XYZ file of C-alpha atoms in Angstrom:
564
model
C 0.000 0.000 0.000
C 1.244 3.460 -1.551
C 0.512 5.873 1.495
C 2.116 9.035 0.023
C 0.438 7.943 -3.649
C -0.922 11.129 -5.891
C -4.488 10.100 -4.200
C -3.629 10.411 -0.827
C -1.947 13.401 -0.884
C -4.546 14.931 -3.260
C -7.082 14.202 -0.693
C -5.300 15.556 2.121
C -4.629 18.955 0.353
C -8.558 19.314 -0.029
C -8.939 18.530 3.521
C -10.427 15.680 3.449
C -8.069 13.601 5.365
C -5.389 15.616 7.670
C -1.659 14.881 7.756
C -1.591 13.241 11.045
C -4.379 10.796 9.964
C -2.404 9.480 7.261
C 0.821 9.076 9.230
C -1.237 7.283 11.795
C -2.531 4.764 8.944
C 1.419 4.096 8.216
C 1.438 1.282 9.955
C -1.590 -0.714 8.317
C 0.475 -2.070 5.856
C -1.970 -4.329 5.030
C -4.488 -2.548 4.538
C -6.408 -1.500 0.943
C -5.444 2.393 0.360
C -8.816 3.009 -1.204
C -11.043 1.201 1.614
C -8.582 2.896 4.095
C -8.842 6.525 2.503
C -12.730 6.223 2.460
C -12.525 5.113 6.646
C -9.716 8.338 7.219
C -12.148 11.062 5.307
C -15.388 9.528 6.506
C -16.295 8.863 2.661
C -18.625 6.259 1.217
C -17.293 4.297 -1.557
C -19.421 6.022 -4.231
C -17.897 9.426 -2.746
C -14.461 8.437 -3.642
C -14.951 7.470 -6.746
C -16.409 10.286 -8.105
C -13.463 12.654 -6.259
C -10.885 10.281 -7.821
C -12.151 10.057 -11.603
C -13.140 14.593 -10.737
C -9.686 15.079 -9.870
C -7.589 13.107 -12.099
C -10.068 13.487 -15.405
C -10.307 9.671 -15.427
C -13.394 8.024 -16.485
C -16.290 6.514 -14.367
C -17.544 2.601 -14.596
C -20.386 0.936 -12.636
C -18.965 -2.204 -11.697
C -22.624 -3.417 -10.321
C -23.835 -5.418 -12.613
C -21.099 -6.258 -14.449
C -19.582 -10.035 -15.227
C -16.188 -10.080 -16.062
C -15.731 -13.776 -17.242
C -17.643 -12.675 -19.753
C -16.480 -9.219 -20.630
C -14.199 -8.807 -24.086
C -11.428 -8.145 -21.926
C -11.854 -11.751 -20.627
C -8.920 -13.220 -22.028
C -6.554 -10.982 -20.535
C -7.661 -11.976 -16.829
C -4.360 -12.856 -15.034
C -5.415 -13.336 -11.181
C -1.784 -12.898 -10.193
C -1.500 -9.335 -10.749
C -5.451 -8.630 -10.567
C -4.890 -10.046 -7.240
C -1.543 -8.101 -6.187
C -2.617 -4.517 -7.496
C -6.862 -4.677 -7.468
C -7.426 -3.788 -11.157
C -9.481 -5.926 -13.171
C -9.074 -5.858 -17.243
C -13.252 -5.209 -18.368
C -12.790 -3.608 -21.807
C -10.576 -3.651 -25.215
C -10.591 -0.952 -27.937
C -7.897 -1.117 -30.739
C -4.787 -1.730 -28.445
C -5.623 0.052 -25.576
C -6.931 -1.878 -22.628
C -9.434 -0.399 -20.291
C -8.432 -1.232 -16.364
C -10.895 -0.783 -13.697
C -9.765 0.547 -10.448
C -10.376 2.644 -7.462
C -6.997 4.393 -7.626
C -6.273 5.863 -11.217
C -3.033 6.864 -9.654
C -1.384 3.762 -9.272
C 0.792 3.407 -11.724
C 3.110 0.591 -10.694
C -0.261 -1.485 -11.516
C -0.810 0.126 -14.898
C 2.453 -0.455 -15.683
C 3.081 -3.572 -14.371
C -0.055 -5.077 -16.525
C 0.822 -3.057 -19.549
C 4.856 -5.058 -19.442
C 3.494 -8.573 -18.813
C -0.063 -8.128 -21.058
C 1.807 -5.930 -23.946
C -1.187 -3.274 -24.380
C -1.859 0.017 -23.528
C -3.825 0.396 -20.683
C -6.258 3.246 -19.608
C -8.171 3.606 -16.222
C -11.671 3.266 -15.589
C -12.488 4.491 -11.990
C -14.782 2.411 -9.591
C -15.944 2.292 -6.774
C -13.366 -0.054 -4.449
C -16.192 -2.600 -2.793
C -17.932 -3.234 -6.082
C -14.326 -4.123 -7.551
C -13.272 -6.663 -4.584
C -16.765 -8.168 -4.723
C -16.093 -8.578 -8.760
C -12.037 -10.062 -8.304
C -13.631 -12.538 -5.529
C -16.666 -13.658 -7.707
C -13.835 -14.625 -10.599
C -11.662 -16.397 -8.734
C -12.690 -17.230 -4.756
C -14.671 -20.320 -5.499
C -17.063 -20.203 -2.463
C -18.042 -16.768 -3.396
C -18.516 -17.395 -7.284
C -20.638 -20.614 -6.350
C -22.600 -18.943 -3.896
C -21.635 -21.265 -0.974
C -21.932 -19.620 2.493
C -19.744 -20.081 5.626
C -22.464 -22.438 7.172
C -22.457 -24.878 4.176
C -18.703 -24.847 3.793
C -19.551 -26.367 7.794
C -22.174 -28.591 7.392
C -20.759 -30.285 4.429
C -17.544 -30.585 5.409
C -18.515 -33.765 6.748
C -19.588 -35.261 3.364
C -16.953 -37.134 1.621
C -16.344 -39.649 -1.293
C -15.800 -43.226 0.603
C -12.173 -44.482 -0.745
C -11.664 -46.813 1.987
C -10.697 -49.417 -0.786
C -7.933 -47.147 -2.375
C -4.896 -47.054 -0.854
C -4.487 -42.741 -1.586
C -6.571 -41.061 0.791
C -8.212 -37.749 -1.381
C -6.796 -35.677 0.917
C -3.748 -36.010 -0.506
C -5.062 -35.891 -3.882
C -3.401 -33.386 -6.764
C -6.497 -31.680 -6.722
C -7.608 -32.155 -2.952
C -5.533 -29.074 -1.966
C -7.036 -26.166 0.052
C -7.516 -23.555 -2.735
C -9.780 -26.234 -4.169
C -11.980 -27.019 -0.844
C -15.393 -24.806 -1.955
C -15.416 -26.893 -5.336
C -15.040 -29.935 -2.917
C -17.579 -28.728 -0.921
C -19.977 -27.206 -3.645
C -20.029 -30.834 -5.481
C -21.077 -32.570 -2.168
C -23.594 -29.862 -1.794
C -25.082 -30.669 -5.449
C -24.651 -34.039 -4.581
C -26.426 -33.764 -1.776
C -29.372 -31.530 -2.832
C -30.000 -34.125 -5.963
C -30.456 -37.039 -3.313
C -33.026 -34.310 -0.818
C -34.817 -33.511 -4.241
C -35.356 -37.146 -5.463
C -33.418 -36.342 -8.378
C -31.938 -39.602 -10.338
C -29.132 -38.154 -12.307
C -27.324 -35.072 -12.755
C -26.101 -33.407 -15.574
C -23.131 -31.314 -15.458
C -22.538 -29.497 -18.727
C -19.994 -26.953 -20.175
C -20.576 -24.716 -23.002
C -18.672 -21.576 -23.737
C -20.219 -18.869 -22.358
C -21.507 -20.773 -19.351
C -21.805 -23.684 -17.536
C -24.971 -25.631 -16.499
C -26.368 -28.306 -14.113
C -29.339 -30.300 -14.033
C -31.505 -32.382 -11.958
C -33.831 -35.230 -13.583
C -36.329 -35.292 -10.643
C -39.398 -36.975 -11.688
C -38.204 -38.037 -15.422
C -37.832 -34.260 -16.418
C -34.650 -32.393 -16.242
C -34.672 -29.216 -14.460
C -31.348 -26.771 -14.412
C -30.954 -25.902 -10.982
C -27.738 -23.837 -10.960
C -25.138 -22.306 -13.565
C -21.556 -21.888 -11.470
C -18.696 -19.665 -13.452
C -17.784 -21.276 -16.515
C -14.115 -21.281 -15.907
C -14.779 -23.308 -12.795
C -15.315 -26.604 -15.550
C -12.043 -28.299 -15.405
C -11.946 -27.656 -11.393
C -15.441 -29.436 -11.274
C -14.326 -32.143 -13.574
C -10.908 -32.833 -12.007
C -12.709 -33.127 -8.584
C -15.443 -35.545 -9.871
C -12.878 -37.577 -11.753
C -11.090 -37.503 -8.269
C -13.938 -38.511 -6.696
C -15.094 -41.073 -9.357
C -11.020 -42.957 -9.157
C -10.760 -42.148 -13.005
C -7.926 -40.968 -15.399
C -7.257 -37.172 -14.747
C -5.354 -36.693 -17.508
C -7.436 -38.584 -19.723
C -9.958 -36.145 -21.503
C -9.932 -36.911 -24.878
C -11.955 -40.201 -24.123
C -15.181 -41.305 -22.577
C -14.582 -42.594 -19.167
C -17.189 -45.112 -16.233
C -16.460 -44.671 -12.722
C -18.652 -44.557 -9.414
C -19.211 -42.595 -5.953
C -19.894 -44.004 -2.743
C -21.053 -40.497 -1.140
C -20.491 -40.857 2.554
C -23.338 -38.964 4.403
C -22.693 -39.987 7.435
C -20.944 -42.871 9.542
C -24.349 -45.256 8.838
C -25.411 -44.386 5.685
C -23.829 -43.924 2.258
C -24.916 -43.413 -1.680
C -24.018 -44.403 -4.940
C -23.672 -42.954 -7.857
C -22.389 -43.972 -11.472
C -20.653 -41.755 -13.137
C -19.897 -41.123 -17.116
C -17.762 -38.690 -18.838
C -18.183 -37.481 -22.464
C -15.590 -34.976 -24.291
C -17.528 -31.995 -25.886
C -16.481 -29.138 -28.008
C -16.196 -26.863 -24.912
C -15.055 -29.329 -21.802
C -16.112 -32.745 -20.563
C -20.000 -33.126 -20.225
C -20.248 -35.927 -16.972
C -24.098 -37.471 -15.849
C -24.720 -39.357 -12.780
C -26.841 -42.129 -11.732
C -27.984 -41.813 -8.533
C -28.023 -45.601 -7.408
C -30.685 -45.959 -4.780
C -30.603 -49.005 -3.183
C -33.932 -48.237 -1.552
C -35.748 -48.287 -4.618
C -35.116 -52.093 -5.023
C -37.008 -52.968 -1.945
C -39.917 -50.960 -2.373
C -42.242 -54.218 -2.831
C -44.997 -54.621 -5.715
C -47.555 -52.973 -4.130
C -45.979 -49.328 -4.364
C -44.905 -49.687 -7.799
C -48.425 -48.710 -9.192
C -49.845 -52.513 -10.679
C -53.042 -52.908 -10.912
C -54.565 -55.787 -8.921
C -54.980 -58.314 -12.268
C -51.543 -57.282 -13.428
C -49.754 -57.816 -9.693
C -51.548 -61.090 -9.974
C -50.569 -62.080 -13.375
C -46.913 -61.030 -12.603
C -46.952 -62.837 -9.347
C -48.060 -66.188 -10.967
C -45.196 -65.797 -13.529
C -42.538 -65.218 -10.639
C -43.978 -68.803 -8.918
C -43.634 -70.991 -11.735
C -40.337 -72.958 -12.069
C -40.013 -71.959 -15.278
C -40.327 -69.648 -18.173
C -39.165 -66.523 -18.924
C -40.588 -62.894 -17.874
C -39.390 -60.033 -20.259
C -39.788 -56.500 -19.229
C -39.777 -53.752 -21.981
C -39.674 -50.176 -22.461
C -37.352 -47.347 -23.297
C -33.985 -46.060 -21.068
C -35.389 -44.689 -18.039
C -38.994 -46.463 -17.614
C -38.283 -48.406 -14.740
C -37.213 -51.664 -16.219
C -34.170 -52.143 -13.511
C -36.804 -51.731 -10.404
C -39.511 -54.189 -11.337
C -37.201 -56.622 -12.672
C -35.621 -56.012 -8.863
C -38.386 -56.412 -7.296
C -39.256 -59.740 -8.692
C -35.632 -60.788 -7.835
C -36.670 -59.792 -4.222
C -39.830 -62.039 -4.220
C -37.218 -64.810 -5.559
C -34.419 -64.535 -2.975
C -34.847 -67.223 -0.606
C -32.419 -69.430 1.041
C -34.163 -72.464 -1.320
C -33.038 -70.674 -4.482
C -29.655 -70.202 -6.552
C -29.936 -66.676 -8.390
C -27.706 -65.363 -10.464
C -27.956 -61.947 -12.796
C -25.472 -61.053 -15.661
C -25.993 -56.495 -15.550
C -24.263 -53.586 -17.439
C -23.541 -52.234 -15.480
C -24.924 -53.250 -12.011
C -26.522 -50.531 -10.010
C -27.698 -52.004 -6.917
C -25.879 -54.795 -4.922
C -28.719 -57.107 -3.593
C -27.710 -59.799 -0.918
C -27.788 -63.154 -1.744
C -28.205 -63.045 -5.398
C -24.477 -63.534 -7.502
C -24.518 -60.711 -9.625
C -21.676 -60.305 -12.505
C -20.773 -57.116 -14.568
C -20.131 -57.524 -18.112
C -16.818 -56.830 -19.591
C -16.744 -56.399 -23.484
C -12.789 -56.432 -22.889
C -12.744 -59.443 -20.877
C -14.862 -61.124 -23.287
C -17.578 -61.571 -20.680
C -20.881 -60.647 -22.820
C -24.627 -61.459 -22.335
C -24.304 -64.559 -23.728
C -21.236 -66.010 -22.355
C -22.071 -65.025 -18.579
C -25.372 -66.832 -19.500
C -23.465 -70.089 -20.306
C -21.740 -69.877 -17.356
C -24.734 -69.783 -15.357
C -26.164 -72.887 -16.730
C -23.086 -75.054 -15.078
C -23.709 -73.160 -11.997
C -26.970 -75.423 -10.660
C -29.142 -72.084 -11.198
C -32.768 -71.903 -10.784
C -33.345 -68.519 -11.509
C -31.141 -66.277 -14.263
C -31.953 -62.214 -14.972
C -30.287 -61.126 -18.057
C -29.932 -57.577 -18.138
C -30.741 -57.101 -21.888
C -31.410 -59.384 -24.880
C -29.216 -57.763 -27.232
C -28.540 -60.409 -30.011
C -29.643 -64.083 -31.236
C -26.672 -65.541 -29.193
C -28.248 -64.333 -25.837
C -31.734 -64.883 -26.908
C -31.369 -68.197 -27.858
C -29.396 -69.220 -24.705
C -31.839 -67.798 -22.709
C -35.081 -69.553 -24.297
C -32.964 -72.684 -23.874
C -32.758 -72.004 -19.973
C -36.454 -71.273 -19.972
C -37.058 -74.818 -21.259
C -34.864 -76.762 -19.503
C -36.195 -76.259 -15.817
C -35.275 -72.527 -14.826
C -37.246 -69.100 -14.693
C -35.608 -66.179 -16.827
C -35.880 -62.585 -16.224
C -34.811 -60.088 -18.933
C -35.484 -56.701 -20.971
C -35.591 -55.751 -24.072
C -36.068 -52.377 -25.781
C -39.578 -52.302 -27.321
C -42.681 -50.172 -27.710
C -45.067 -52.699 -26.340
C -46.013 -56.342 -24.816
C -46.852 -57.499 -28.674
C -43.783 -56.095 -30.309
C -41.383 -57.646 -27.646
C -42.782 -61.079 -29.339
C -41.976 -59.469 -33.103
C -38.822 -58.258 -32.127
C -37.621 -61.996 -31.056
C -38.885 -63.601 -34.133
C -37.000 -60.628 -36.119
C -34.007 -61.432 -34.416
C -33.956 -64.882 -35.743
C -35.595 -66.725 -32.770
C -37.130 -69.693 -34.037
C -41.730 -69.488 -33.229
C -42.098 -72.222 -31.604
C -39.032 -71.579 -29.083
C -40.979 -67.854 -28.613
C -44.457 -69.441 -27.608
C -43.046 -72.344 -25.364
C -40.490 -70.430 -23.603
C -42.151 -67.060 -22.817
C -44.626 -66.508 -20.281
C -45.230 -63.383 -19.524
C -43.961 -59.796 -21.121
C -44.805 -56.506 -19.082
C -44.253 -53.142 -20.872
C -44.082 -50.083 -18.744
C -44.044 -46.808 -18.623
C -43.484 -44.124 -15.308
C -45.546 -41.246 -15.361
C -45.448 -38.327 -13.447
C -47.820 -38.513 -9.907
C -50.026 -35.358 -9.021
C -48.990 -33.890 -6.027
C -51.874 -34.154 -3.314
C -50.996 -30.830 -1.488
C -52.411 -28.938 -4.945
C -53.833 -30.813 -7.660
C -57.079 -29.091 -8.973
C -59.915 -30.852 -10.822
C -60.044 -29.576 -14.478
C -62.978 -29.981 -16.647
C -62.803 -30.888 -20.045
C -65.580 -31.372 -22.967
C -67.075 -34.618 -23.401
C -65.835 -34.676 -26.655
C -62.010 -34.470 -26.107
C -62.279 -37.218 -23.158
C -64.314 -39.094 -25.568
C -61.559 -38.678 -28.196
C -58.225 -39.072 -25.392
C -60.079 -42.638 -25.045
C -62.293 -42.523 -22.407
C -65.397 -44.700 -23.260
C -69.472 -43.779 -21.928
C -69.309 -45.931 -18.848
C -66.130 -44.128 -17.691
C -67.205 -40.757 -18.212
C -70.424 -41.152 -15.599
C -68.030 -41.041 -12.613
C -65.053 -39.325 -14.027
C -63.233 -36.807 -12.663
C -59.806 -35.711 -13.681
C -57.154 -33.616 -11.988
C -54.781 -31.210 -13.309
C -50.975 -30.221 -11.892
C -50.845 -26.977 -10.768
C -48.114 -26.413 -8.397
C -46.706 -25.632 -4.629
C -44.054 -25.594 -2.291
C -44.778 -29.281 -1.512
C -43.651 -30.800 -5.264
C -41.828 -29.776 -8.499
C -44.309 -28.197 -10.903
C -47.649 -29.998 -9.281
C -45.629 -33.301 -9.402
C -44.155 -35.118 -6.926
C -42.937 -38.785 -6.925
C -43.657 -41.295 -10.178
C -46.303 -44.129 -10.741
C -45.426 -47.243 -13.394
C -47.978 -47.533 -16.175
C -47.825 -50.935 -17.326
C -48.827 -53.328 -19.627
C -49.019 -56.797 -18.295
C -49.375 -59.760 -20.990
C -49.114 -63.412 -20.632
C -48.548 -65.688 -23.143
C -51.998 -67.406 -23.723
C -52.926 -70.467 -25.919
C -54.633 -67.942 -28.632
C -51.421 -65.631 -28.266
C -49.009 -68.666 -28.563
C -51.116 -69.607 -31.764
C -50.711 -66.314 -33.280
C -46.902 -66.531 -32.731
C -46.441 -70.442 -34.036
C -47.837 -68.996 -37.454
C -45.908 -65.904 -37.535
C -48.347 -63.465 -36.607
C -47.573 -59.506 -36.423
C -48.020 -57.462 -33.386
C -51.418 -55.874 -34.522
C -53.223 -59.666 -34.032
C -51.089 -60.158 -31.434
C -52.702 -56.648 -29.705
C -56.185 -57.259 -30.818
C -56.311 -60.761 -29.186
C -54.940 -59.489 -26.009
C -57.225 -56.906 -25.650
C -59.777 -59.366 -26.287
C -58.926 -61.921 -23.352
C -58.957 -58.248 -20.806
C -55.218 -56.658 -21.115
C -54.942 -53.356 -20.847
C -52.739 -52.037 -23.517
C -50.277 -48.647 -21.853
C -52.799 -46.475 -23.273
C -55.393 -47.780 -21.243
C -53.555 -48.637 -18.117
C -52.466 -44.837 -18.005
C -55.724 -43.422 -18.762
C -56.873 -45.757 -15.664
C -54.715 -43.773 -13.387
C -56.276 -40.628 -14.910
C -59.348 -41.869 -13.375
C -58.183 -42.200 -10.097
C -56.733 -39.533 -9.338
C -53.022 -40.256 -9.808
C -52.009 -39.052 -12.806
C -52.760 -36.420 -15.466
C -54.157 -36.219 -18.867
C -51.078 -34.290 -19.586
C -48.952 -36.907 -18.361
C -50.441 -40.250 -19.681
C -50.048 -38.175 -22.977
C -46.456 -37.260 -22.723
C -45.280 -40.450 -21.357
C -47.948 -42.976 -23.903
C -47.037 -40.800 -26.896
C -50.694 -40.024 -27.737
């Protein structure tokens, strides 16, 4: 600090600080001249600035509103000497660079950022709180992600499990203290996904800003938007956190979390990395192991289908395939029926890419394309391992599919998923594959096609009347419309947009005499769909519109999630 600069002297010529009062501040070496000079004189901030840019004919700037990362002058940031002087680069015209600061008269600073920038620079004169709040927002990360004293606390307790790796994170590369508020502001994301019900996060750079979102509820929501040149902190720390290649960004990487909330109780997440044009893009799986043990009745069956599914899971053998797109709940009902299953009397074994939830008692095994352990191969293995009950996590080729029929038939029950529209097209979709019809109709017993839809939020749904028309033509027949009453989302403190929670919409069809007919003669999925709905299944369209009915759901909802 300059005590005899141009400023202070200047000031104390006017009167406005006397000699002895700047002699006194002599020993504050420490001290920030212009937050000093504005104590000495009694001044506000705002009052210095305007006697500084009067005085030395410099130019005014309002710093209030202004982002630097994202200023022209951007690329000139160097925190070193922003830091040592208090000047901050915020504009560029021809070759003269515009500095703010709250002492035009410094000119070591000028000078010192003109020699190791190579440009003219020119002062802009503001006012000396605005400017610290601006420096700290660029480069102290707890103030630029908005994290307070009390979270840098309360989350200090939250750490990434690495009990099996030998290197403790505190002594990572990128563990060290500057870094702790992006240590601390990833738990806290971390931790507000798992409060919100969220089940993954997206973390996404672009380059003009950086984004995060939730998928609460099957729809992703941003929920905050920290400084963009915070991305490769963020990513080193989750790579940290994650036990993958630091230096490897050029290439998509798999890891997983074990977030340690508190001595009892931890959480998993799977992680992925993807290289973009502007930094790596990373989404999480939150892993909740919870969700597996929820039990049938929660997971939004109606009484026939629980039934029919329930039958299916009793029989020695067979094979139960669940279908629907990434993200409709295939994972937990196939889990839950795994949960019926796992009894002392039984030998279960599941073959999963990846596996997300560790169940007790059941052998589960990851594949490994590199290792040569596919679908198909982890299925043979099975087989000479006295099973009596297999889940395949996908049927992805004839290989698998025809090694798992072959199970089906020779004394054990199969549980699997495949990627289909519907109950009928999962049978189409075999045969296309090169399945032989008659293996299809004597191996498969039951297919259940789901969907998971949005539930109202009880605190504020709202009944909302429609013609009798459009419920007519949305599929609502006579008989329904007597007692009908639908609800609406509407929206409250309690839920996320009048939602709150999701419901499976299902489709639950076994494998009939008429069906298995239809099948041995090479049938298409329309006959296959009309004779269903003959012998009383409810095709998605219907089951959803069901939970319209009661209450549930909304029209809204069954739409966006049946594709009506």
């Amino acid at each position: 600090m300059n005590i005899n600069s141009p400023l202070a002297r200047r000031l104390v010529n006017l009167g406005v600080i006397s000699p002895e009062q700047l002699n006194q501040a002599k020993s504050q070496k420490t001290a920030y001249l212009p937050e000093l000079l504005c104590q000495l004189g009694n001044m506000k901030p705002e009052s210095l600035q305007a006697r500084a840019g009067q005085m030395f004919h410099a130019s005014q700037f309002d710093l209030s509103f202004f982002d630097a990362s994202q200023a022209p002058a951007a690329r000139y940031l160097n925190e070193n000497l922003i830091r040592k002087h208090k000047i901050l680069p915020i504009a560029v015209k021809g070759k003269t660079l515009y500095i703010a600061t709250a002492d035009p008269t410094d000119f070591n600073a000028f000078e010192d950022y003109e020699f190791n920038i190579g440009m003219q620079t020119e002062p802009l004169v503001v006012r000396y709180d605005h400017l610290e709040k601006v420096i700290d927002s660029l480069f102290d990360s707890a103030a630029s992600l908005g994290l307070t004293e009390g979270d840098m606390k309360e989350l200090d307790g939250v750490e990434a499990d690495d009990s099996h790796n030998k290197k403790s994170l505190a002594t990572d590369v990128n563990s060290k203290e500057d870094d702790a508020p992006i240590i601390v502001y990833i738990n806290k994301i971390l931790m507000d996904a798992i409060k919100r019900g969220a089940s993954d996060l997206h973390f996404e750079p672009y380059e003009k800003r950086y984004r995060i979102r939730f998928r609460v509820d099957g729809v992703l929501h941003e929920i905050a938007s920290p400084p963009v040149n915070l991305e490769s902190r963020i990513a080193a720390r989750i790579k940290v956190m994650s036990h993958m290649d630091l230096a490897e960004k050029r290439k998509p990487q798999d890891g997983r979390i074990k977030l340690k909330i508190n001595a009892k109780k931890s959480i998993d997440f799977r992680v992925s990395t993807l290289p973009t044009l502007w930094g790596e893009k990373i989404v999480m799986r939150i892993l909740d192991s919870s969700s597996a043990m929820l039990g049938i009745d929660v997971l939004g069956y109606e009484p026939e289908q629980k039934k029919l599914y329930l039958d299916a899971l009793a029989q020695p053998q067979g094979m139960i395939l669940v279908t629907g797109p990434t993200g409709s709940g295939k994972t937990v009902s196939l889990y839950t029926g795994l949960n019926i299953l796992n009894t002392a009397e039984r030998n279960i074994s599941t073959a999963e890419d990846p596996v997300e939830i560790n169940l007790e008692g059941i052998n589960q095994v990851q594949i490994n394309m590199r290792a040569d352990m596919t679908f198909a191969n982890a299925l043979r293995a099975f087989l000479r391992q006295d099973p009596d009950v297999v889940m395949v996590g996908e049927i992805r080729d004839l290989d698998t599919a025809e090694i798992a029929i072959k199970a089906a038939q020779t004394g054990h029950l199969v549980l699997s998923t495949l990627h289909t529209n519907s109950a009928p097209e999962t049978l189409t979709r075999l045969m296309n594959m090169g399945v032989p019809s008659y293996n299809i109709a004597s191996s498969v017993s039951l297919i259940i096609a789901q969907r998971l839809a949005r539930r109202l939020c009880n605190h504020c749904k709202e009944p909302e009347q429609l013609p009798q028309e459009e419920l007519l033509k949305q599929g609502f027949n006579y008989e329904m419309l007597a007692e009908l009453t639908i609800f609406k989302a509407k929206g409250c403190d309690e839920c996320t947009e009048g939602y709150k929670g999701r419901v499976g919409i299902y489709e639950v069809m076994p494998i009939t005499p008429k069906i298995a007919e239809i099948i041995m003669r090479g049938g298409n999925s329309l006959e296959i769909a009309e004779v269903a709905a003959g012998e009383g299944v409810n095709n998605l369209r219907a089951s959803g519109l069901k939970k319209v009915a009661q209450g549930v759901t909304s029209l809204v909802e069954v739409n966006r999630v049946t594709n009506a």
